[in-house]
Coordinates of C-alpha atoms in Angstrom, one line a residue:
X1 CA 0.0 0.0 0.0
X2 CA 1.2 3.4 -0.8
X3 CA -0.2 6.9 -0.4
X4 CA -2.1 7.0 -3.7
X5 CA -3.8 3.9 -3.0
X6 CA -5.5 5.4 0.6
X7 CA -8.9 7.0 0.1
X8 CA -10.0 7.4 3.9
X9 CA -8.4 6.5 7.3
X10 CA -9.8 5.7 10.3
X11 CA -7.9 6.6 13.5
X12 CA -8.4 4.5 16.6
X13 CA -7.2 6.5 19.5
X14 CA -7.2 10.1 17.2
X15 CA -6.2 12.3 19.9
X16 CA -2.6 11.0 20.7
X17 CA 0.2 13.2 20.1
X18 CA 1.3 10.9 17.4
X19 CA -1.6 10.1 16.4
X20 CA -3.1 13.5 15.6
X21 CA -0.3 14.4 13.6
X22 CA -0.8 11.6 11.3
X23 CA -4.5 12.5 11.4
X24 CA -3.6 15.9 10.6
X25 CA -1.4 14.9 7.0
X26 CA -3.9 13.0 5.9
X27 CA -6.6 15.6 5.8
X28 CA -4.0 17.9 4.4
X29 CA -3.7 15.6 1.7
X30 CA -7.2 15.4 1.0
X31 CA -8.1 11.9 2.8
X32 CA -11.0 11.2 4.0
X33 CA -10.0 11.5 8.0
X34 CA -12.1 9.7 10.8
X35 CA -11.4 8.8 14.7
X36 CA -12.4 7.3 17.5
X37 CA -11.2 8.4 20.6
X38 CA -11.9 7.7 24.5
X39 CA -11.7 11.3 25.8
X40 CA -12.1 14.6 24.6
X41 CA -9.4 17.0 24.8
X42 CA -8.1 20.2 24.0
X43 CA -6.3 18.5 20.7
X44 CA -9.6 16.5 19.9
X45 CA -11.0 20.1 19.8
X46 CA -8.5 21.3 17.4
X47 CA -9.1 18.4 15.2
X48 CA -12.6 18.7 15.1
X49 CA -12.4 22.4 14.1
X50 CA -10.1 21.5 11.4
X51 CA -13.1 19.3 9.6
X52 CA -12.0 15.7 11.4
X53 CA -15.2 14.0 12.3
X54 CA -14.4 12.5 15.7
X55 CA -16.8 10.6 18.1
X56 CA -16.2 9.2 21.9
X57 CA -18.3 6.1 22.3
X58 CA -16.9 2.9 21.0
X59 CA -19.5 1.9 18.4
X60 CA -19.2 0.7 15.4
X61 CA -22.6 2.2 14.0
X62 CA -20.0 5.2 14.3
X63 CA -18.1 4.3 11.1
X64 CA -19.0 5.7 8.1
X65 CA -20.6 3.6 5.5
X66 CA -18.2 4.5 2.6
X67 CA -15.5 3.0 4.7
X68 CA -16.6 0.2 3.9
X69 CA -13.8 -0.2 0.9
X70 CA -10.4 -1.8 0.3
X71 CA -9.4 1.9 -0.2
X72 CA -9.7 2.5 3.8
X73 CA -6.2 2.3 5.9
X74 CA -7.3 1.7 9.5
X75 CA -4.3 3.2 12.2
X76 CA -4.2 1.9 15.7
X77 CA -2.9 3.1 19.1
X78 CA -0.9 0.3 21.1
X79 CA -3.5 1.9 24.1
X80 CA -6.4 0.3 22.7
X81 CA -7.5 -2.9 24.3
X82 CA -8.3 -5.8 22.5
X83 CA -11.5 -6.0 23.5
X84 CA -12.4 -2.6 21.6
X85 CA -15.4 -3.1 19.2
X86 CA -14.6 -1.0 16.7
X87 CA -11.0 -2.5 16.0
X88 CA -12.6 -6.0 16.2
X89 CA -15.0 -5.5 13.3
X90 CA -12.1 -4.2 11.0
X91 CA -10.1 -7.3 12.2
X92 CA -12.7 -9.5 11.7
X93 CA -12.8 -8.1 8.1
X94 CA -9.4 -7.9 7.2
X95 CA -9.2 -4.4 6.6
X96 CA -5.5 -3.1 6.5
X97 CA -4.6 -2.2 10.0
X98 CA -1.4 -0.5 10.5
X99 CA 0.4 1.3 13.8
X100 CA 1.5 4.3 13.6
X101 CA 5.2 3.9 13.1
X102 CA 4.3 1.8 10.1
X103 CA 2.1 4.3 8.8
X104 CA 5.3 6.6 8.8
X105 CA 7.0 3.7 7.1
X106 CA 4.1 4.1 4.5
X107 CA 4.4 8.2 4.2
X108 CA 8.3 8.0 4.0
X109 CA 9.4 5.2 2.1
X110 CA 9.8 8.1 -1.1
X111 CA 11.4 10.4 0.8
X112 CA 14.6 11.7 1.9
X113 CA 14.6 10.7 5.9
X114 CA 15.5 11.7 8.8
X115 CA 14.6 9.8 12.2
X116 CA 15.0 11.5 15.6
X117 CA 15.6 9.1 18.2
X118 CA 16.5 8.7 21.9
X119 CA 14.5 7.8 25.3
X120 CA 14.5 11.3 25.6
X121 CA 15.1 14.7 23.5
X122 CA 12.9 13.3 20.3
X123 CA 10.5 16.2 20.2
X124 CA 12.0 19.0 21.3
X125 CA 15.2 17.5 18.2
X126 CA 12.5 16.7 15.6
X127 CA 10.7 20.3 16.3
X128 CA 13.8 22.2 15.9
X129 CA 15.0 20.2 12.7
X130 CA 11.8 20.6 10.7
X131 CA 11.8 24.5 11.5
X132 CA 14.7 25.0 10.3
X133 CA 14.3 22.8 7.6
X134 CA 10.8 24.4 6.8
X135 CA 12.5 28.2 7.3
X136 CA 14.7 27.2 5.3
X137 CA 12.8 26.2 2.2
X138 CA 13.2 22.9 2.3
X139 CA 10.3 20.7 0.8
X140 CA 9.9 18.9 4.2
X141 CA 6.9 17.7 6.0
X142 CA 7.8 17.0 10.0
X143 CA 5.5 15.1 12.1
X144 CA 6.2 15.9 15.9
X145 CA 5.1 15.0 19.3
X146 CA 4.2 18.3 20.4
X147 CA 2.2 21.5 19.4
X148 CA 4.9 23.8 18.3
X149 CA 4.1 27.0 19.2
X150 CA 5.6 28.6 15.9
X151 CA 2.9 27.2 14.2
X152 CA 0.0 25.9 16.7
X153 CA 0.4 22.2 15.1
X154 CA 2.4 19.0 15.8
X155 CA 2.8 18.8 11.7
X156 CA 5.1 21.4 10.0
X157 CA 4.7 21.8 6.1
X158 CA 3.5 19.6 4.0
X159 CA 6.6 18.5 1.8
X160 CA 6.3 15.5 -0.9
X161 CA 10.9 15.2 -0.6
X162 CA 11.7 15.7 2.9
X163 CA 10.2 13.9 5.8
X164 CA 11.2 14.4 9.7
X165 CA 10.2 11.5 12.0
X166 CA 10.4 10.5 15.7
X167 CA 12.1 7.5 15.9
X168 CA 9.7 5.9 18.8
X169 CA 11.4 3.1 20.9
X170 CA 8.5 2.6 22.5
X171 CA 7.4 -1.3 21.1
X172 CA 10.2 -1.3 19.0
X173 CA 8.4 1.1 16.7
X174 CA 11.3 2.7 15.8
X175 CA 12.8 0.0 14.4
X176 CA 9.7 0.2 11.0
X177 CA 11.7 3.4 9.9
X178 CA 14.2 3.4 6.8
X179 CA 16.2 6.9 7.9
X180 CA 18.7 8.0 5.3
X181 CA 19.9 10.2 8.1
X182 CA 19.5 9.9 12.2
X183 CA 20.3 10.6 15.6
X184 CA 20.1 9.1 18.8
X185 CA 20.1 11.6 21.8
X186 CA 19.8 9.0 25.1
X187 CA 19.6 5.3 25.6
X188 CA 18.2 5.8 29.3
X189 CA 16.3 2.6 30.8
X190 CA 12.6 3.2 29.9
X191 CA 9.7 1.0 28.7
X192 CA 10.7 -1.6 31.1
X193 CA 7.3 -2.9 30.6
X194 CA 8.1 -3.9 27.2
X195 CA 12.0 -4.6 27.2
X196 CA 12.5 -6.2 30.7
X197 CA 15.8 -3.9 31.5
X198 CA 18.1 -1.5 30.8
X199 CA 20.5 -3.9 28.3
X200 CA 17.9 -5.1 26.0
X201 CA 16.9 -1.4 25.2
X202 CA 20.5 -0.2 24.1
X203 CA 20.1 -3.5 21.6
X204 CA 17.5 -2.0 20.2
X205 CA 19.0 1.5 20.0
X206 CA 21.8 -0.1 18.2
X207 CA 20.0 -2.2 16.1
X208 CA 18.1 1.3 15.1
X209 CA 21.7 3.0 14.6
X210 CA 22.9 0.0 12.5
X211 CA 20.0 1.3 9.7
X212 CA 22.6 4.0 8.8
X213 CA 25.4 2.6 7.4
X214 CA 27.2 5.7 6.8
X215 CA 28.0 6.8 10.2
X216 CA 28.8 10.5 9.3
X217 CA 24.7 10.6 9.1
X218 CA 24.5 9.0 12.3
X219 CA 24.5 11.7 15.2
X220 CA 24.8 10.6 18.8
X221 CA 25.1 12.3 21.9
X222 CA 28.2 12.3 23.6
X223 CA 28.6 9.5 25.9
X224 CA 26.4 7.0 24.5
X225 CA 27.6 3.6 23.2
X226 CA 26.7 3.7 19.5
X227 CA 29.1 4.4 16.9
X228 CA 28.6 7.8 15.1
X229 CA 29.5 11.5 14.3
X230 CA 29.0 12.7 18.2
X231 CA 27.6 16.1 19.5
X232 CA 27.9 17.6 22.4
X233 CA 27.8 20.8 25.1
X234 CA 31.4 22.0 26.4
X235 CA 33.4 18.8 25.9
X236 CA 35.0 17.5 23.0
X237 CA 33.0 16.5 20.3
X238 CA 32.5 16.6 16.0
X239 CA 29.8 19.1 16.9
X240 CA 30.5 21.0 20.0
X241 CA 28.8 24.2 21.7
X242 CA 31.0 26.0 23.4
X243 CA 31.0 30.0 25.1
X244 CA 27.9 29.3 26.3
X245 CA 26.5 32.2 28.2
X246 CA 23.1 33.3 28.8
X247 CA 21.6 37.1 27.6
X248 CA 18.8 38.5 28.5
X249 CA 17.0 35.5 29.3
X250 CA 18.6 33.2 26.1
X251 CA 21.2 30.9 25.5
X252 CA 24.5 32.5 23.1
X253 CA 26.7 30.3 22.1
X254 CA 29.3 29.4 19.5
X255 CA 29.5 26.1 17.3
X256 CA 32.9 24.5 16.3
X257 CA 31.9 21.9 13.4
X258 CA 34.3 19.6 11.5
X259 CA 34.9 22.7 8.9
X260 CA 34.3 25.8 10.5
X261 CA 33.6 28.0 13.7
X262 CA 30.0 29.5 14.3
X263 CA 29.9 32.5 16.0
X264 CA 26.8 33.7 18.4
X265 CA 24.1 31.5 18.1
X266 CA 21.7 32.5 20.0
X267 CA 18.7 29.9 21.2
X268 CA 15.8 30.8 23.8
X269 CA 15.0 27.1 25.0
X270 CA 16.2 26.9 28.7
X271 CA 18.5 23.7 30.0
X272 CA 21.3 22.5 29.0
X273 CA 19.2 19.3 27.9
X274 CA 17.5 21.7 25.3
X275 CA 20.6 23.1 23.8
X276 CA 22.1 19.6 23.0
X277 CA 18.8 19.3 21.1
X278 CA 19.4 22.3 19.2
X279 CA 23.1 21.0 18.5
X280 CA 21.6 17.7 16.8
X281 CA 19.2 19.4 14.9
X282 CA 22.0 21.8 14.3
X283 CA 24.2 19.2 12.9
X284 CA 21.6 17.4 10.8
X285 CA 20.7 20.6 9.1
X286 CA 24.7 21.2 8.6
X287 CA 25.6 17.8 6.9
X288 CA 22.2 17.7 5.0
X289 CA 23.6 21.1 3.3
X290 CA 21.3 24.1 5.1
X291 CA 23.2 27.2 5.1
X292 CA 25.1 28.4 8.8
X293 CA 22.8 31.5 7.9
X294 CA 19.7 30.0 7.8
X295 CA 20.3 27.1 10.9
X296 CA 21.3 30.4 13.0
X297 CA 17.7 32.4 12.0
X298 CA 16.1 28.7 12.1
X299 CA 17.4 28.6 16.0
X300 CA 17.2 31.9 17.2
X301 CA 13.1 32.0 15.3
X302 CA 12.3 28.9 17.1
X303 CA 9.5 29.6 19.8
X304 CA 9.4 26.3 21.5
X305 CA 6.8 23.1 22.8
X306 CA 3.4 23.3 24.2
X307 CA 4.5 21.4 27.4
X308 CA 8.0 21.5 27.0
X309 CA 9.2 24.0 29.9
X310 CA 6.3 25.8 28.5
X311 CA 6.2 29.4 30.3
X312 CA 2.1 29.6 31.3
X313 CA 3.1 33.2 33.3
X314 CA 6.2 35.2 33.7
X315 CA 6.1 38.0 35.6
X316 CA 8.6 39.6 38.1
X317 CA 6.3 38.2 41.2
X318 CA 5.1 35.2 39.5
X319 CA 6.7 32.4 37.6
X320 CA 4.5 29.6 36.5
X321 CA 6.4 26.5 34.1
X322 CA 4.2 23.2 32.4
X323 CA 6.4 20.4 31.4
X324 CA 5.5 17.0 29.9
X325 CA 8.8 15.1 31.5
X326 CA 7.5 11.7 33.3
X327 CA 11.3 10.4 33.9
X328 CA 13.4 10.9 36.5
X329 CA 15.9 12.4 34.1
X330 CA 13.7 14.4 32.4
X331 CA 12.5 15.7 35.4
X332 CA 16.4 16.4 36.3
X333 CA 16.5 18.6 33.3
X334 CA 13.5 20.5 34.7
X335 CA 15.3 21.3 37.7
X336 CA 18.5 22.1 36.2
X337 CA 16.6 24.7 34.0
X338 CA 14.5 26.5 36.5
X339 CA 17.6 26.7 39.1
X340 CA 19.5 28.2 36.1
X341 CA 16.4 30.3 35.4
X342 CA 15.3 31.6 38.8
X343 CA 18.4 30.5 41.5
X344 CA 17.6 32.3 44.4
X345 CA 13.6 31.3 44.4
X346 CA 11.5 29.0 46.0
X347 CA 9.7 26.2 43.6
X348 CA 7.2 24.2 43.9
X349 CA 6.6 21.0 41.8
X350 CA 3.9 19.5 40.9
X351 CA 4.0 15.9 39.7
X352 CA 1.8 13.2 38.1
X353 CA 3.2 10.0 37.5
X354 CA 2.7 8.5 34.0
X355 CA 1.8 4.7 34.5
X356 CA 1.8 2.3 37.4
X357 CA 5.1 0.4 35.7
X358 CA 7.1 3.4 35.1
X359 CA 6.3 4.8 38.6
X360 CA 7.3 1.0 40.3
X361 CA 10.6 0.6 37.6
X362 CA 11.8 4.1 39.1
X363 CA 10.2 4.6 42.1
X364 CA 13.4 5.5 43.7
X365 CA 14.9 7.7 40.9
X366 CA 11.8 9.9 41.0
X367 CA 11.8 10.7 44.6
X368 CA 15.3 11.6 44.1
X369 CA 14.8 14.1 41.0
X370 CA 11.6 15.5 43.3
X371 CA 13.6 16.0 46.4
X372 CA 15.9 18.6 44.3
X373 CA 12.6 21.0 44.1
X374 CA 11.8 23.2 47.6
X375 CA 8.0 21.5 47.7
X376 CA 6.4 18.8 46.0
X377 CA 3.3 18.1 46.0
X378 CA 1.9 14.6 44.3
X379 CA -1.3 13.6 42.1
X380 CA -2.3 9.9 42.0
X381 CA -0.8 7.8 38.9
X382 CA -2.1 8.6 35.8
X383 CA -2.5 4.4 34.1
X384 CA -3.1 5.6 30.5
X385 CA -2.7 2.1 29.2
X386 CA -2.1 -0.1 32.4
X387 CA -4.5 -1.6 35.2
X388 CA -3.1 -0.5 38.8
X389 CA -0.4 -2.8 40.3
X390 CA -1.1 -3.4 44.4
X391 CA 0.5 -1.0 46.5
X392 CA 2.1 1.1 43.6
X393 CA 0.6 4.6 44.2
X394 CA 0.8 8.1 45.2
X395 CA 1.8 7.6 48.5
X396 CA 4.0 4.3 47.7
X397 CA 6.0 7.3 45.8
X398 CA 5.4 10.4 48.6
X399 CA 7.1 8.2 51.0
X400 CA 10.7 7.6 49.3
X401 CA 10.8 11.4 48.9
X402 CA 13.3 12.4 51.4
X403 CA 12.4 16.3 51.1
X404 CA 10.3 16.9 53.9
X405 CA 8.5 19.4 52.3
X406 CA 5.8 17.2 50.3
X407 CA 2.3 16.1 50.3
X408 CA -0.3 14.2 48.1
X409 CA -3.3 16.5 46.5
X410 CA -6.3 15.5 44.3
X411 CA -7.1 17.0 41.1
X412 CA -10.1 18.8 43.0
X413 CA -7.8 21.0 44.6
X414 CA -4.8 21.4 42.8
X415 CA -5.9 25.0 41.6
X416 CA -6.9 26.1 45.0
X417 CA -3.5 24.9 46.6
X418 CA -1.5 26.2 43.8
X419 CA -3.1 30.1 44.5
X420 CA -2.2 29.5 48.2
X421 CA 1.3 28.6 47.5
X422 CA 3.8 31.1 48.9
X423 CA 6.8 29.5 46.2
X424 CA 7.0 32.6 43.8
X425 CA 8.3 29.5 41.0
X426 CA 5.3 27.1 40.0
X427 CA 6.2 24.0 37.8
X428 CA 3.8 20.9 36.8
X429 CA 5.1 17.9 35.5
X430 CA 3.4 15.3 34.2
X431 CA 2.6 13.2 30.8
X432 CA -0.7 12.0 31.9
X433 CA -4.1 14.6 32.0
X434 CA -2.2 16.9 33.9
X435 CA -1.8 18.8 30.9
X436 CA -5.8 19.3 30.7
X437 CA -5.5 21.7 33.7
X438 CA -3.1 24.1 32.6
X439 CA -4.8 26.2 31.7
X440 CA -7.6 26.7 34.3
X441 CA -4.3 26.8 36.4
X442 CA -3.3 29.4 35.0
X443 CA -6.6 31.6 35.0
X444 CA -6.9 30.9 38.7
X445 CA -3.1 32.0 39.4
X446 CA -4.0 35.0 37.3
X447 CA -7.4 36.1 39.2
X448 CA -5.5 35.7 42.1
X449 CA -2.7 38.2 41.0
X450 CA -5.4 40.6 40.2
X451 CA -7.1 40.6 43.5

């Protein structure tokens, strides 16, 4: 099956980051484009506005009849149980099913490439890659995991030559992809679920890095063990950042490549984290051909995530930061921004763990990187996917936090204990629905300011 061949798609579990991105192309294209999904949200909304027919009751009197064709590419979500009616009846007919990473086999098989991967970094790499990329006039179309807020979408462009992918680990997804040029920012344990430990996922990292077999297209974070060109922040590397100072509230930096010296970048992301991310994308863009010109107005342009250290309010009095991190070492990275941010204030963080394996596999890990903030206050586990495991919750996690400064709050009063809080440095953390209340966080914080 190729694009040509695919009249309409049906999306089962539409309002996933992923998975609204791909919903998104195909109604570009001119597909037919409809999805089922379990909850509405905030990017179901967006998709419905741009002309998606979407629907929240598993039923398969919800399908359209002319779907009922050969012509009709069905895209499921891992999430999705197999007890799920709707996916049953298009098994039961033998309707091409797909997931999404083989979907993005599908879209990029005639295209030049590149695959972003790494348990952590992929977004925030594939976001800045395909704006520059896109600024740049490339013919590119980028699917990414988060809204960027340059252009209010998770898809940038809508190239037919130039594809930009996340290269998902999760499942082995990644391993669907055919890159003709990569990078892999971290191999950290994750997914345990679905590897077993910590060994098993760098054999599939490598097995991801062996697809390139010209290892000058091959970018990998310094430190990691997988053959490549390596990139890194103030040590030695083939692509290495160096000067780095911060300016009125931004990083500038200079760039020493394998020909030449850049001079003054300047890049707005906070975290050190986020400037190796700019580095890959950085050094893609470079050996792909993109002009130092237009990589340094492609960086310094670039406006950021929705979720990704995602200023909500920034005021001298009131600071108030959404991130999507759910691992301890993304939540590390939080903490090393704000401190570099705001070091002489108090912050308060709040977390929601993202599934009960996760939470169990790094129980420890997390109360450490949550012990670094000056309070902490805990929602219950968000399972997404996953049934509850006995005696992993909330206060299984409260309870290995050593910072006495901690307590467990429900969703009910999160707003209400966030306008009492004395911290002048708010941050929540979270992959799970979390990110639903941001913003009647933020209209709370900000009718309290005014009164």
């Amino acid at each position: 099956m190729n694009v040509t061949q695919i009249h309409n798609v049906y999306f089962i579990g539409i309002g996933g980051i992923g998975m609204s991105a791909l919903a998104r192309y195909f109604n570009c294209i001119g597909k037919t484009v409809v999805g089922y999904d379990k909850t509405a949200t905030h990017l179901t909304d967006e998709l419905i506005a741009e002309g998606i027919a979407i629907h929240f009751e598993d039923n398969i009197a919800e399908i359209p009849s002319h779907f009922y064709t050969e012509n009709t590419l069905v895209v499921v979500t891992p999430a999705v149980p197999v007890t799920h009616s709707e996916w049953n009846y298009f098994v039961e007919r033998e309707y091409t099913i797909k997931k999404r990473a083989e979907v993005l086999g599908i879209i990029t098989q005639d295209t030049y490439t590149f695959a972003v991967a790494g348990t952590h970094g992929k977004t925030t790499t594939s976001a800045i890659l395909g704006h520059i990329l896109f600024e740049s006039g490339v013919d590119v179309t980028a699917f990414v995991g988060g809204i960027l807020e340059n252009y209010d979408s998770n898809l940038i462009g809508r190239g037919k030559t130039v594809t930009v992918v996340e290269a998902d680990e999760f499942d082995r997804s990644f391993l669907h992809l055919h890159p003709d040029m990569a990078c892999v920012t971290s191999t950290d344990a994750d997914h345990l679920d679905i590897y077993g430990d910590a060994l098993a996922i760098e054999a599939s990292f490598q097995e991801f890095a062996a697809k390139i077999e010209d290892k000058s297209n091959l970018f990998v974070a310094a430190g990691l063990p997988i053959e490549g060109t390596v990139v890194a922040v103030n040590q030695d590397a083939e692509y290495k950042a160096c000067h780095v100072r911060i300016e009125e509230g931004a990083y500038v930096f200079d760039v020493q490549t394998p020909t030449e010296l850049i001079r003054d970048l300047h890049f707005s992301l906070p975290g050190t984290h986020n400037l190796t991310n700019a580095m890959m994308a950085l050094a893609m863009a470079k050996k792909y051909g993109v002009s130092t010109a237009n990589i340094a107005r492609g960086l310094q342009s670039f406006r950021g995530i929705r979720r990704r250290f995602s200023f909500q309010i920034k005021t001298d009095d009131l600071v108030y930061v959404d991130d999507y991190a759910h691992h301890p070492t993304e939540i590390n990275a939080v903490h090393q921004a704000v401190r570099e941010l705001y070091p002489t204030k108090k912050v308060l963080a709040v977390f929601q763990p993202h599934l009960f394996s996760r939470t169990q596999d790094f129980g420890a890990d997390f109360a450490k990187s949550l012990s670094q903030f000056d309070r902490i206050l805990l929602l219950e586990i968000y399972p997404a996917r996953e049934l509850p495991i006995a005696g992993i919750n909330a206060q299984w996690l409260l309870d290995q936090i050593e910072n006495p400064n901690k307590s467990i709050v429900s969703k009910s009063d999160l707003v209400a204990e966030l306008c009492a809080a004395q911290e002048s440095v708010l941050v929540t953390i979270g992959a799970g629905d979390i990110g639903e209340m941001v913003k009647e966080i933020k209209t709370g914080l900000e009718q309290k300011s005014r009164t």
